PDB file of C-alpha atoms in Angstrom:
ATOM      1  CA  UNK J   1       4.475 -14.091 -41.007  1.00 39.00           C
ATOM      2  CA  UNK J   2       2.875 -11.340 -39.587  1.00 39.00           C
ATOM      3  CA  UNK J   3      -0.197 -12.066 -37.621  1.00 46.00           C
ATOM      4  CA  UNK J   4      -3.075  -9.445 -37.837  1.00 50.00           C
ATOM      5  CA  UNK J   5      -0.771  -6.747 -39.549  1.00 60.00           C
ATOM      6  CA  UNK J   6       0.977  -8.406 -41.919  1.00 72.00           C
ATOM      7  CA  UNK J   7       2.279  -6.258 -44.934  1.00 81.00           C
ATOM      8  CA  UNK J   8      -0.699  -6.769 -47.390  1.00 83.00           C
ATOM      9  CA  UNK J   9      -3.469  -5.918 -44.573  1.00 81.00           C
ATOM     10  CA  UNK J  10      -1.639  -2.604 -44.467  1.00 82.00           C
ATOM     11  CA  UNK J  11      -1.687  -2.106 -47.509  1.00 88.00           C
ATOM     12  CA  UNK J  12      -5.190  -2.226 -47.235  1.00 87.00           C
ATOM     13  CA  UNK J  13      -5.251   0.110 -44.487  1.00 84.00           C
ATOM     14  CA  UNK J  14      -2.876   2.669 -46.498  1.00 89.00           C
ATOM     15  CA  UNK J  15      -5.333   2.651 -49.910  1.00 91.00           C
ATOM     16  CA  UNK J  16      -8.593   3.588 -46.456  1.00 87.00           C
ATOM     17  CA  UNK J  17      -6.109   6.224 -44.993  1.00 87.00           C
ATOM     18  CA  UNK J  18      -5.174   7.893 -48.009  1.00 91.00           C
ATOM     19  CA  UNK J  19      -9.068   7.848 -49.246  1.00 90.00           C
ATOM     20  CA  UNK J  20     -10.014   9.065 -45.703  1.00 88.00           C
ATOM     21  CA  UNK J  21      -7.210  11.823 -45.957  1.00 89.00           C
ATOM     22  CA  UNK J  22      -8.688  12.853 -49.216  1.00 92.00           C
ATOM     23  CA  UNK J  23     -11.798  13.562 -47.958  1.00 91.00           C
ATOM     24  CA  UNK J  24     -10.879  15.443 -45.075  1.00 89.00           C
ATOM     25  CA  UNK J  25      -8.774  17.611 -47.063  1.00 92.00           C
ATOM     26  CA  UNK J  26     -11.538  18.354 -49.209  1.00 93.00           C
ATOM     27  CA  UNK J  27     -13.602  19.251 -46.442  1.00 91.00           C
ATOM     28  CA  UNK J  28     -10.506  21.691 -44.781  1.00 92.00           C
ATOM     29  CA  UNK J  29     -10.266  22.972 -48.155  1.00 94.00           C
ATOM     30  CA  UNK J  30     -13.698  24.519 -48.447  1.00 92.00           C
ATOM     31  CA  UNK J  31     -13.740  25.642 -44.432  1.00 90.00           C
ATOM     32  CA  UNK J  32     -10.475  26.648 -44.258  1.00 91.00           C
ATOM     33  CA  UNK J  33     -10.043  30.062 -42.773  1.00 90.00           C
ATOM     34  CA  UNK J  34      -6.837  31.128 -44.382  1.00 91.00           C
ATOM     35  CA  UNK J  35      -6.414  31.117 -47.883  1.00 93.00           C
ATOM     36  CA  UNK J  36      -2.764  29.854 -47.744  1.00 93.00           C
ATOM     37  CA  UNK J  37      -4.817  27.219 -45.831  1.00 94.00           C
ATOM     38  CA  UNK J  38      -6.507  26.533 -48.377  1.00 94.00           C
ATOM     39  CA  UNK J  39      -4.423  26.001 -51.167  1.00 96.00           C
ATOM     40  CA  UNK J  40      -2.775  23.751 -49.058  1.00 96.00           C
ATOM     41  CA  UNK J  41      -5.451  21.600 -48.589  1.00 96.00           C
ATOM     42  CA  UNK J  42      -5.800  21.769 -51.963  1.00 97.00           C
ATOM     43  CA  UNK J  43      -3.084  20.193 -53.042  1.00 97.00           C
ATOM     44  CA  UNK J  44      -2.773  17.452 -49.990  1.00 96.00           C
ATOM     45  CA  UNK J  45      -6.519  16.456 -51.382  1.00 96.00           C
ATOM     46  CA  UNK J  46      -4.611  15.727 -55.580  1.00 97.00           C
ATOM     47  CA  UNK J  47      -2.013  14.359 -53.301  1.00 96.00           C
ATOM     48  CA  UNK J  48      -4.018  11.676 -51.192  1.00 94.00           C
ATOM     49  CA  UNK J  49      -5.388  10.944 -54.482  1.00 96.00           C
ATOM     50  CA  UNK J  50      -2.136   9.967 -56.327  1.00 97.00           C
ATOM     51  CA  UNK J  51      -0.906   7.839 -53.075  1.00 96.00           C
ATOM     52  CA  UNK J  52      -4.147   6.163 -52.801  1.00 95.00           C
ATOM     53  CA  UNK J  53      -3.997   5.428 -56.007  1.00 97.00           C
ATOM     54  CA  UNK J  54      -0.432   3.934 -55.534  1.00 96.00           C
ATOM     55  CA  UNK J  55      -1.319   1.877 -52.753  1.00 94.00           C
ATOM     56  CA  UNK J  56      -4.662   0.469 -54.987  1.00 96.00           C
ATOM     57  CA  UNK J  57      -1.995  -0.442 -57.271  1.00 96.00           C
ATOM     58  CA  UNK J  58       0.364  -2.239 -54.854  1.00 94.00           C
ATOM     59  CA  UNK J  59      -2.396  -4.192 -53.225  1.00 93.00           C
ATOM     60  CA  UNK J  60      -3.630  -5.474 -56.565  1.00 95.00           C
ATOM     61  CA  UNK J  61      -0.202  -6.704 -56.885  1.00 93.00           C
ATOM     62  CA  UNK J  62       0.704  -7.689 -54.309  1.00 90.00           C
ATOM     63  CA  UNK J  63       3.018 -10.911 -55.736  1.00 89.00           C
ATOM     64  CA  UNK J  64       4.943  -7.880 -57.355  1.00 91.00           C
ATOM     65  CA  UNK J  65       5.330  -5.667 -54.257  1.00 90.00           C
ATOM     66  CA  UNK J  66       5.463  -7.934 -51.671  1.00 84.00           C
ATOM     67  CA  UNK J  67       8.145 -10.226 -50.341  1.00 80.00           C
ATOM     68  CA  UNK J  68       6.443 -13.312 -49.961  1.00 59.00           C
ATOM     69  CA  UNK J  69       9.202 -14.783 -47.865  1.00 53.00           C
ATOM     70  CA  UNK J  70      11.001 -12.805 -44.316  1.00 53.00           C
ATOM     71  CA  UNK J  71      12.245 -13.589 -41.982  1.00 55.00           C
ATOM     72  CA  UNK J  72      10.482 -12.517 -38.281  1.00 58.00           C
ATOM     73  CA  UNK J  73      12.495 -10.549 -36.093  1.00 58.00           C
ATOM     74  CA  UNK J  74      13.776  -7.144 -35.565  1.00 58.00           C
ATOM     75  CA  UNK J  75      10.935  -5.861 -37.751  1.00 58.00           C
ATOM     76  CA  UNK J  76       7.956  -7.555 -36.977  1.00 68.00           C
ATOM     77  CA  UNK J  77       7.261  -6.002 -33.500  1.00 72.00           C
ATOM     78  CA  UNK J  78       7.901  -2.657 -34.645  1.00 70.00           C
ATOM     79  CA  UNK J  79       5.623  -2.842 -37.665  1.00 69.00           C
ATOM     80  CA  UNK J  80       3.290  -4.157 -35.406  1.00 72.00           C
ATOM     81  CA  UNK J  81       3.445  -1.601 -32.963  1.00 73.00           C
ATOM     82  CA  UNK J  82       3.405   1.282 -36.369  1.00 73.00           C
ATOM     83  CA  UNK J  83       0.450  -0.658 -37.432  1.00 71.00           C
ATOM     84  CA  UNK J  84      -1.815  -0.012 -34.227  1.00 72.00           C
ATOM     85  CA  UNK J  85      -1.382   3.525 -34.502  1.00 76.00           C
ATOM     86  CA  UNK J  86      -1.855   3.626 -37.546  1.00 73.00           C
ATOM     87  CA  UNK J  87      -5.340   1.803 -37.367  1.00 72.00           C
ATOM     88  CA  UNK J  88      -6.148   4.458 -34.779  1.00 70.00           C
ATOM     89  CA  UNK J  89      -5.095   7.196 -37.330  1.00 75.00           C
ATOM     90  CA  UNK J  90      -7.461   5.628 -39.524  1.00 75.00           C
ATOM     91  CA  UNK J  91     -10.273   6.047 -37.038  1.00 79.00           C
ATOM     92  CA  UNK J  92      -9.716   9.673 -36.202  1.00 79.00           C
ATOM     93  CA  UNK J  93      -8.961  11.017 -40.000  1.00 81.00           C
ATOM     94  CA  UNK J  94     -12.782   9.324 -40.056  1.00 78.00           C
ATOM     95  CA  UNK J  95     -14.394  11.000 -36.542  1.00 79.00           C
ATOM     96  CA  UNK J  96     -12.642  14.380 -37.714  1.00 78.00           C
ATOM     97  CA  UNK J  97     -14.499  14.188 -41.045  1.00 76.00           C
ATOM     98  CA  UNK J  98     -17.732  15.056 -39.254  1.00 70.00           C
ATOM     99  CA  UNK J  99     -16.730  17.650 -37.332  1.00 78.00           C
ATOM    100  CA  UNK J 100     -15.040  20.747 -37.234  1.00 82.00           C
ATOM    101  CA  UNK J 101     -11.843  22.419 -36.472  1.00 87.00           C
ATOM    102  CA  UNK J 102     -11.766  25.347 -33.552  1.00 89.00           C
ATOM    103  CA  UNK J 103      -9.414  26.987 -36.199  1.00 90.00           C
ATOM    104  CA  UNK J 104      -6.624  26.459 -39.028  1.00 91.00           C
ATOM    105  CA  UNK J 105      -3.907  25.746 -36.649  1.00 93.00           C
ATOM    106  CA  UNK J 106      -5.931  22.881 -34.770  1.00 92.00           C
ATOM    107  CA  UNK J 107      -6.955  21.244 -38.451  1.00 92.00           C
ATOM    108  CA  UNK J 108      -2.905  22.218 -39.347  1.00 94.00           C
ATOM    109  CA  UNK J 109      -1.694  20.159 -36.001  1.00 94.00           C
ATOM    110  CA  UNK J 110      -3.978  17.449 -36.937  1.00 90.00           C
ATOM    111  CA  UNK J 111      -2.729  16.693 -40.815  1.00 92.00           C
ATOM    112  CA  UNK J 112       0.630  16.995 -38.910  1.00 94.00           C
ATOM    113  CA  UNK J 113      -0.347  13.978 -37.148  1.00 90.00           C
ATOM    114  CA  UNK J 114      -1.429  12.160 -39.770  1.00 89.00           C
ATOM    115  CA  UNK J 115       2.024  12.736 -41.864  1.00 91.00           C
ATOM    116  CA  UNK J 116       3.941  11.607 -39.249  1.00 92.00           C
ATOM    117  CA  UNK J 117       2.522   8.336 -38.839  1.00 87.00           C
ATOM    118  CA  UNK J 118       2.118   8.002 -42.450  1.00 89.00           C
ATOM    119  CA  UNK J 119       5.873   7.919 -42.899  1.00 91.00           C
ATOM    120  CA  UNK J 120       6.766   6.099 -39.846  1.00 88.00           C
ATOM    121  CA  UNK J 121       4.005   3.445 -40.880  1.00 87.00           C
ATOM    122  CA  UNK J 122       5.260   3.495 -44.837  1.00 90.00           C
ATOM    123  CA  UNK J 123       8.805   3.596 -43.624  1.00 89.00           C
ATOM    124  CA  UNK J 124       8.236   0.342 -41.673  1.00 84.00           C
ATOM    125  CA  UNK J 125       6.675  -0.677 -44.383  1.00 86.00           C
ATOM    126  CA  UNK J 126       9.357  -0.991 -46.725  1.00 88.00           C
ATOM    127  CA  UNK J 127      11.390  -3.963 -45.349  1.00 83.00           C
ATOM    128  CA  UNK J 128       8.551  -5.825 -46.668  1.00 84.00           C
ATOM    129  CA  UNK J 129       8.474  -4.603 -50.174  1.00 89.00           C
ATOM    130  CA  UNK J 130      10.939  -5.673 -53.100  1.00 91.00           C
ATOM    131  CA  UNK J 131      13.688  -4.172 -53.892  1.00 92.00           C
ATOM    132  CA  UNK J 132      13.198  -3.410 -57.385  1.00 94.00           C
ATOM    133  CA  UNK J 133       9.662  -2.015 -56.293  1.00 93.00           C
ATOM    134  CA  UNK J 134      11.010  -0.036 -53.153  1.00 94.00           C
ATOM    135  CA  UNK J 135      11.314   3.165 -55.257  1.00 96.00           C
ATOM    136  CA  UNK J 136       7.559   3.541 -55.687  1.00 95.00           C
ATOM    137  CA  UNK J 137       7.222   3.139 -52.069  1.00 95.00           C
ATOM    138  CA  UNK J 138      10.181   6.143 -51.558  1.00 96.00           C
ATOM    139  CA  UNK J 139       8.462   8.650 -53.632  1.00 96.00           C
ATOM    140  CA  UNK J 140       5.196   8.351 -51.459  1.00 95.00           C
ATOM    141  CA  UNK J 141       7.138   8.711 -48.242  1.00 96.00           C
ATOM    142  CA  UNK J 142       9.638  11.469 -49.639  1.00 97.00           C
ATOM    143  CA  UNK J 143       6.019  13.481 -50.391  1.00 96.00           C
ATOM    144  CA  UNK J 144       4.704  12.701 -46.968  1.00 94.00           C
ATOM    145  CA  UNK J 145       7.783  14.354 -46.021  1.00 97.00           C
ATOM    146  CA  UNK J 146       7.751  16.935 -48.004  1.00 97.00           C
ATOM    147  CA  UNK J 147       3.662  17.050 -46.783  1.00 96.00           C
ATOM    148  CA  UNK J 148       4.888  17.233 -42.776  1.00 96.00           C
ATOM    149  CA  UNK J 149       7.325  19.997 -44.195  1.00 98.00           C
ATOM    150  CA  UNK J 150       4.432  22.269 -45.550  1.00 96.00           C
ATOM    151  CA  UNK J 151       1.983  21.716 -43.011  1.00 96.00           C
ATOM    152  CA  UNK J 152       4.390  23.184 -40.498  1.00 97.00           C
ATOM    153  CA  UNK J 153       5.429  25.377 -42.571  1.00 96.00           C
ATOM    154  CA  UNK J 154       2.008  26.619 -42.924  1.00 94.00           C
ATOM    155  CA  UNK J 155       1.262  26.537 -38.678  1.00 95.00           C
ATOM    156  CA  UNK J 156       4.876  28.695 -38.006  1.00 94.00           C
ATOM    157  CA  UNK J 157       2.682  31.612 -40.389  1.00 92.00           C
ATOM    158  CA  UNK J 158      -0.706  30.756 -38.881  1.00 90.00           C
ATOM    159  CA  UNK J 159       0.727  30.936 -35.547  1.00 85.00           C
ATOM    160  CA  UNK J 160       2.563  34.339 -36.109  1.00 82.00           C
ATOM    161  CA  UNK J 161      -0.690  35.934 -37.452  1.00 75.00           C
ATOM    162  CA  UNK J 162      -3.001  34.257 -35.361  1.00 60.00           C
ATOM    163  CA  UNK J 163      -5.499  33.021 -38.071  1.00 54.00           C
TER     164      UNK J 163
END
């Protein structure tokens, strides 16, 4: 088994992220500069909601989600490595919900962040999850995706107009 970051302990750490996420979005919601911005935020705040709600869900079952027995190896150091960061993404989704942005685009590069460790972590993630349950895992990480895909989306206009 995994020692400190074993598949259930991020779980844990997803439902905190996802709750942390939420809250910051709120916050960018309200402050945000842009309006596009804003309706953004928006909907990554609903977002965060349904995922930490997912997560809640998979860590109160875990005997359903997890796979109690794997084999270490090719996986373990990496989701070890994914996990660190990951804790660390935890921490600064928290520090960044007390202060503020210098503008859209620096809030916009930041949610980036967090996205992309999201679906690494999540993606790592899912060697450890059952089959049959690995779909519920997929949808969360195709919307991170899809997350990552509006954000910078959303920077290429802020950019260009200089919001």
């Amino acid at each position: 088994m995994l020692e400190k970051y074993n598949p259930g302990e991020i779980l844990k750490i997803a439902v905190e992220v996802e709750k942390n996420g939420k809250e910051l979005y709120a916050l960018l919601e309200v402050k945000s500069r842009d309006p596009q911005a804003g309706l953004l935020w928006a909907y990554l705040k609903q977002q965060e909601e349904v995922h930490q709600q997912t997560f809640q869900e998979m860590l109160s079952n875990q005997k359903d989600y997890l796979v109690v027995e794997f084999s270490t190896g090719e996986h373990e150091p990496y989701l070890k490595a994914i996990a660190s960061e990951y804790i660390f993404t935890q921490d600064l989704i928290k520090e960044h919900i007390g202060q503020e942005f210098k503008s859209d685009s620096e809030a916009i590069d930041f949610g980036i962040s967090v996205e992309k460790i999201s679906i690494l972590t999540y993606s790592a993630l899912r060697e450890y999850i059952n089959k049959n349950k690995q779909p519920v895992l997929d949808k969360v990480i195709d919307e991170e995706k899809n997350h990552l895909a509006k954000l910078k989306s959303l920077k290429r206009t802020i950019d260009h107009t200089g919001i």
